[in-house]
């Protein structure tokens, strides 16, 4: 067979940490799976720092995250992008959606929403209280997108089919908060499109956020990437490892051990000798042996647990 050398490189993945703290074991798992998926498909792997939520940003965390990736031997392609440099782009998209009558201002307090809404699969379902507000959106208003109930479906590489009716199950979600911070959903969709991301690998805590993102992609004429959501690393209390649950930062003095543990978590069964070997030997082994089919689909892969952690 003749190989067509003009076929452009197709796979492009990314790692999109929020600099709310140093990397912990859960972030290493996500980075590793995304990196190995990309490299096993001859693809590219980009890094984007999601630092829009300034009140939650920890000084130097971005720098430390990138430094840690280097110490762990993960080499990203292209330049790292920072979301706080891109606010004008998010603003323009918001203007476009507003002109099309797809957004509205919301003045509900957190408390009001908390008390008056039912809890769905991904948290409180906003009841659309402010949908009929027609005034021009003020700086102090939150901005919501109008959703509807046409089914949004996607096929996750590990979880299989996910199906959601946004209006009933999620509600009109926020695009810009009342403190003027652009929402994760808005920014992630714009940036994945801008960076030409074809494949998204991330934690399963975002599984039920994906239909909202697909909805925005459709409204904005972007293509929808393929998704692979990963089992979530939990602590002894069954909570997701995160800054909020005080997950320990990764020990950078023994990266081989951390890599070994992350690969084991991902069901890859690395040989025990790698524990005492260097980072390069780990990746040499991992590039040859990685298979997402080996990721455990039991225990930690329980949807019930994920639902609970989001409630
Ligand atoms: N910044 C998000 C987080 O750290 C990840 C977003 C994503 O991968 O879509 O949880
Ligand atoms: Zn409202």
Coordinates of C-alpha atoms and ligand atoms in Angstrom, one line a residue:
X1 CA 0.0 0.0 0.0
X2 CA 1.3 3.5 -0.8
X3 CA 1.4 5.7 2.2
X4 CA 0.1 9.2 1.6
X5 CA 2.7 11.4 3.3
X6 CA 0.5 14.4 2.8
X7 CA -2.1 13.3 5.3
X8 CA -1.9 15.9 8.1
X9 CA -1.3 14.8 11.6
X10 CA -4.8 14.2 12.9
X11 CA -4.7 13.5 16.6
X12 CA -4.4 16.5 18.9
X13 CA -4.9 16.1 22.6
X14 CA -4.5 18.5 25.5
X15 CA -4.0 18.8 29.3
X16 CA -5.8 21.7 30.8
X17 CA -5.0 22.1 34.5
X18 CA -6.4 24.8 36.7
X19 CA -3.6 26.4 38.7
X20 CA -5.5 26.2 42.0
X21 CA -2.6 24.2 43.5
X22 CA 0.3 21.9 42.7
X23 CA -0.3 18.7 40.7
X24 CA -1.7 15.8 42.8
X25 CA -2.0 12.1 41.9
X26 CA -5.3 12.6 40.1
X27 CA -3.8 15.2 37.8
X28 CA -0.8 13.0 37.0
X29 CA -3.3 10.2 36.0
X30 CA -5.1 12.6 33.7
X31 CA -1.9 14.0 32.2
X32 CA -0.4 10.5 31.7
X33 CA -3.4 9.0 30.0
X34 CA -3.8 12.0 27.7
X35 CA -0.1 12.1 26.9
X36 CA 0.1 8.4 26.1
X37 CA -3.1 8.4 24.0
X38 CA -1.7 11.2 22.0
X39 CA 1.8 9.7 21.6
X40 CA 0.5 6.2 20.8
X41 CA -1.5 7.7 17.9
X42 CA 1.5 9.8 16.7
X43 CA -0.4 12.9 17.8
X44 CA 0.3 16.1 19.5
X45 CA -0.3 16.9 23.2
X46 CA -0.8 20.5 24.2
X47 CA -1.0 22.2 27.5
X48 CA -3.4 25.0 28.4
X49 CA -3.5 26.7 31.8
X50 CA -7.1 27.4 32.8
X51 CA -6.6 30.3 35.1
X52 CA -9.8 32.4 34.7
X53 CA -10.9 31.9 38.2
X54 CA -8.4 34.4 39.7
X55 CA -9.7 34.2 43.3
X56 CA -8.9 30.5 43.3
X57 CA -5.6 30.8 41.5
X58 CA -2.5 30.0 43.7
X59 CA 0.6 32.1 43.0
X60 CA 3.3 30.2 41.1
X61 CA 1.0 27.1 40.7
X62 CA 1.1 27.4 36.9
X63 CA 4.9 27.5 36.9
X64 CA 5.0 24.6 39.3
X65 CA 2.6 22.5 37.2
X66 CA 4.7 23.0 34.1
X67 CA 7.9 22.3 36.0
X68 CA 6.4 19.1 37.4
X69 CA 5.4 17.9 33.9
X70 CA 9.0 18.4 32.9
X71 CA 10.3 16.5 35.9
X72 CA 7.9 13.7 35.0
X73 CA 9.2 13.7 31.5
X74 CA 6.1 14.8 29.7
X75 CA 6.9 17.0 26.7
X76 CA 4.1 19.2 25.4
X77 CA 3.8 20.5 21.8
X78 CA 3.5 24.1 20.8
X79 CA 3.2 27.0 23.2
X80 CA 1.4 26.8 26.5
X81 CA -1.7 29.0 26.4
X82 CA -3.1 30.9 29.4
X83 CA -6.8 31.6 29.5
X84 CA -6.4 34.9 31.3
X85 CA -4.8 36.2 28.1
X86 CA -7.8 35.4 26.0
X87 CA -10.7 37.2 27.8
X88 CA -11.4 39.4 24.7
X89 CA -12.0 36.3 22.7
X90 CA -14.5 34.9 25.2
X91 CA -16.2 38.4 25.3
X92 CA -16.6 38.4 21.5
X93 CA -18.3 35.0 21.5
X94 CA -20.6 36.1 24.3
X95 CA -21.6 39.2 22.2
X96 CA -22.3 36.9 19.3
X97 CA -24.5 34.6 21.4
X98 CA -26.3 37.6 22.9
X99 CA -27.1 39.1 19.4
X100 CA -28.7 35.8 18.5
X101 CA -31.0 36.0 21.5
X102 CA -29.4 32.9 23.1
X103 CA -28.4 34.5 26.4
X104 CA -30.1 36.4 29.2
X105 CA -29.0 38.2 32.4
X106 CA -29.5 36.4 35.7
X107 CA -29.7 38.1 39.1
X108 CA -30.5 35.1 41.2
X109 CA -28.4 34.7 44.3
X110 CA -26.6 31.4 45.0
X111 CA -28.9 31.0 48.0
X112 CA -32.0 31.5 46.0
X113 CA -30.9 28.9 43.4
X114 CA -29.8 26.5 46.2
X115 CA -33.2 26.7 47.9
X116 CA -35.5 26.7 44.9
X117 CA -33.9 24.2 42.5
X118 CA -33.9 20.5 42.3
X119 CA -30.6 18.6 42.3
X120 CA -29.8 16.9 39.1
X121 CA -26.9 14.6 37.9
X122 CA -24.5 17.6 37.8
X123 CA -25.7 19.7 40.7
X124 CA -28.6 22.2 41.0
X125 CA -30.8 22.5 37.9
X126 CA -31.5 26.2 37.2
X127 CA -35.2 26.6 36.7
X128 CA -35.0 29.4 34.2
X129 CA -36.3 32.0 36.6
X130 CA -34.7 35.0 34.8
X131 CA -35.3 33.8 31.2
X132 CA -37.9 36.5 30.6
X133 CA -35.6 39.3 31.7
X134 CA -35.1 41.4 28.6
X135 CA -32.9 44.3 29.7
X136 CA -29.4 44.7 28.3
X137 CA -27.0 42.6 30.3
X138 CA -25.2 44.7 32.9
X139 CA -21.7 44.1 34.1
X140 CA -23.0 43.0 37.4
X141 CA -25.4 40.4 36.0
X142 CA -24.5 36.8 35.5
X143 CA -25.1 35.6 31.9
X144 CA -26.9 32.3 31.2
X145 CA -27.4 30.4 28.0
X146 CA -30.9 29.2 27.0
X147 CA -30.9 25.4 26.7
X148 CA -33.6 23.2 25.2
X149 CA -34.6 19.6 25.5
X150 CA -33.4 18.1 22.3
X151 CA -31.3 15.1 23.3
X152 CA -27.5 15.5 23.2
X153 CA -25.6 12.3 22.8
X154 CA -22.0 11.3 22.6
X155 CA -20.1 8.1 22.8
X156 CA -17.4 8.2 25.4
X157 CA -14.4 5.9 24.7
X158 CA -14.7 4.3 28.1
X159 CA -18.1 5.0 29.5
X160 CA -20.0 4.4 26.3
X161 CA -23.1 6.3 25.4
X162 CA -24.1 9.4 27.4
X163 CA -27.4 11.1 26.7
X164 CA -28.7 14.3 28.2
X165 CA -31.6 16.7 27.8
X166 CA -30.0 19.9 29.0
X167 CA -33.0 22.0 29.9
X168 CA -34.5 19.2 32.2
X169 CA -31.3 17.7 33.5
X170 CA -28.8 20.6 33.8
X171 CA -30.7 23.8 33.2
X172 CA -29.6 27.0 31.6
X173 CA -26.0 27.2 32.6
X174 CA -23.7 30.2 33.3
X175 CA -21.4 31.7 30.6
X176 CA -20.2 34.6 32.7
X177 CA -20.5 34.9 36.4
X178 CA -21.7 38.1 38.1
X179 CA -18.1 38.8 39.1
X180 CA -17.3 38.9 35.4
X181 CA -15.4 35.7 35.3
X182 CA -16.0 33.7 32.1
X183 CA -17.2 30.2 32.8
X184 CA -15.2 27.1 32.4
X185 CA -17.8 25.8 29.8
X186 CA -17.5 28.8 27.6
X187 CA -13.7 29.1 27.7
X188 CA -13.0 25.4 27.3
X189 CA -15.2 25.1 24.2
X190 CA -13.6 28.1 22.6
X191 CA -10.1 27.1 23.4
X192 CA -10.5 23.4 22.4
X193 CA -11.7 24.7 19.0
X194 CA -9.0 27.4 18.7
X195 CA -6.3 24.9 19.5
X196 CA -7.7 22.3 17.0
X197 CA -8.2 19.7 19.7
X198 CA -9.5 16.4 18.3
X199 CA -9.5 14.3 21.4
X200 CA -10.2 15.1 25.0
X201 CA -9.0 12.9 27.8
X202 CA -10.0 14.0 31.3
X203 CA -11.5 12.9 34.6
X204 CA -15.0 11.3 34.7
X205 CA -16.1 14.1 37.1
X206 CA -16.6 16.0 33.8
X207 CA -18.6 13.3 32.1
X208 CA -21.9 15.0 32.7
X209 CA -20.5 18.4 31.8
X210 CA -19.7 17.3 28.3
X211 CA -23.2 17.6 26.8
X212 CA -23.3 21.3 27.8
X213 CA -20.0 21.7 26.0
X214 CA -21.3 19.9 22.9
X215 CA -24.3 22.2 23.0
X216 CA -22.1 25.2 22.8
X217 CA -19.9 23.7 20.1
X218 CA -23.0 23.2 18.0
X219 CA -24.2 26.8 18.5
X220 CA -20.8 28.1 17.6
X221 CA -20.3 25.9 14.6
X222 CA -17.3 24.1 16.1
X223 CA -16.7 20.4 15.6
X224 CA -17.0 18.1 18.5
X225 CA -13.9 16.2 19.6
X226 CA -13.8 12.6 20.7
X227 CA -14.0 12.1 24.5
X228 CA -12.4 9.7 26.9
X229 CA -13.3 10.2 30.5
X230 CA -11.1 8.5 33.1
X231 CA -11.8 6.8 36.4
X232 CA -11.2 9.2 39.2
X233 CA -8.6 8.8 41.9
X234 CA -10.3 8.9 45.2
X235 CA -9.0 9.3 48.8
X236 CA -9.8 7.0 51.6
X237 CA -13.0 8.8 52.3
X238 CA -14.2 8.2 48.7
X239 CA -13.7 11.8 47.7
X240 CA -12.1 13.0 44.5
X241 CA -8.5 14.1 45.0
X242 CA -8.5 17.8 44.6
X243 CA -7.4 21.0 46.2
X244 CA -10.7 21.1 48.1
X245 CA -10.2 17.6 49.6
X246 CA -6.6 18.6 50.4
X247 CA -4.9 16.1 48.1
X248 CA -1.2 15.8 48.7
X249 CA 1.1 17.4 46.2
X250 CA 3.1 15.0 44.1
X251 CA 6.5 14.1 45.5
X252 CA 8.9 15.3 42.9
X253 CA 11.9 13.7 44.4
X254 CA 10.8 10.3 43.3
X255 CA 9.1 10.7 40.0
X256 CA 9.5 7.1 38.9
X257 CA 7.4 5.9 41.8
X258 CA 4.6 8.3 41.0
X259 CA 4.7 7.4 37.4
X260 CA 4.6 3.7 38.3
X261 CA 1.6 4.3 40.6
X262 CA -0.3 6.3 38.0
X263 CA 0.2 3.7 35.3
X264 CA -0.9 1.0 37.8
X265 CA -4.0 3.1 38.6
X266 CA -4.7 3.1 34.8
X267 CA -4.5 -0.7 34.7
X268 CA -1.3 -0.9 32.8
X269 CA 0.7 -3.3 35.1
X270 CA 4.2 -1.7 34.8
X271 CA 7.0 -4.1 35.6
X272 CA 8.2 -3.7 39.2
X273 CA 11.8 -2.9 38.1
X274 CA 10.6 0.5 36.8
X275 CA 10.1 1.6 40.4
X276 CA 13.9 1.9 40.8
X277 CA 14.6 3.0 37.2
X278 CA 14.6 6.5 35.7
X279 CA 11.9 8.5 34.1
X280 CA 13.1 7.8 30.6
X281 CA 12.9 4.0 31.1
X282 CA 9.4 4.4 32.3
X283 CA 8.3 6.3 29.2
X284 CA 10.1 3.9 26.9
X285 CA 8.1 1.1 28.5
X286 CA 4.9 3.1 28.5
X287 CA 5.1 4.1 24.8
X288 CA 5.4 0.4 23.9
X289 CA 2.8 -1.0 26.2
X290 CA 0.1 1.7 26.7
X291 CA -3.4 0.5 25.9
X292 CA -6.5 2.3 27.0
X293 CA -8.3 -1.0 26.9
X294 CA -6.5 -2.0 30.1
X295 CA -8.0 0.9 32.1
X296 CA -10.0 -0.7 34.9
X297 CA -13.7 -0.3 34.4
X298 CA -14.6 -1.5 37.8
X299 CA -14.5 -0.2 41.4
X300 CA -13.3 3.4 41.0
X301 CA -15.2 3.5 37.7
X302 CA -18.5 3.6 39.4
X303 CA -21.0 6.2 38.1
X304 CA -22.9 6.2 41.4
X305 CA -19.8 7.5 43.1
X306 CA -19.3 10.2 40.6
X307 CA -22.9 11.3 40.8
X308 CA -22.6 11.5 44.6
X309 CA -19.5 13.6 44.5
X310 CA -21.3 16.1 42.2
X311 CA -24.5 16.3 44.3
Ligands
LIG1 N1 -9.4 22.8 34.0 C1 -10.2 21.7 34.3 C2 -9.8 21.0 35.6 O1 -8.6 21.2 36.0 C3 -10.1 20.6 33.3 C4 -10.8 20.9 32.1 C5 -10.9 19.9 31.0 O2 -10.0 19.0 30.9 O3 -11.8 20.0 30.2 O4 -10.6 20.4 36.2
LIG2 ZN1 -31.8 34.1 37.6

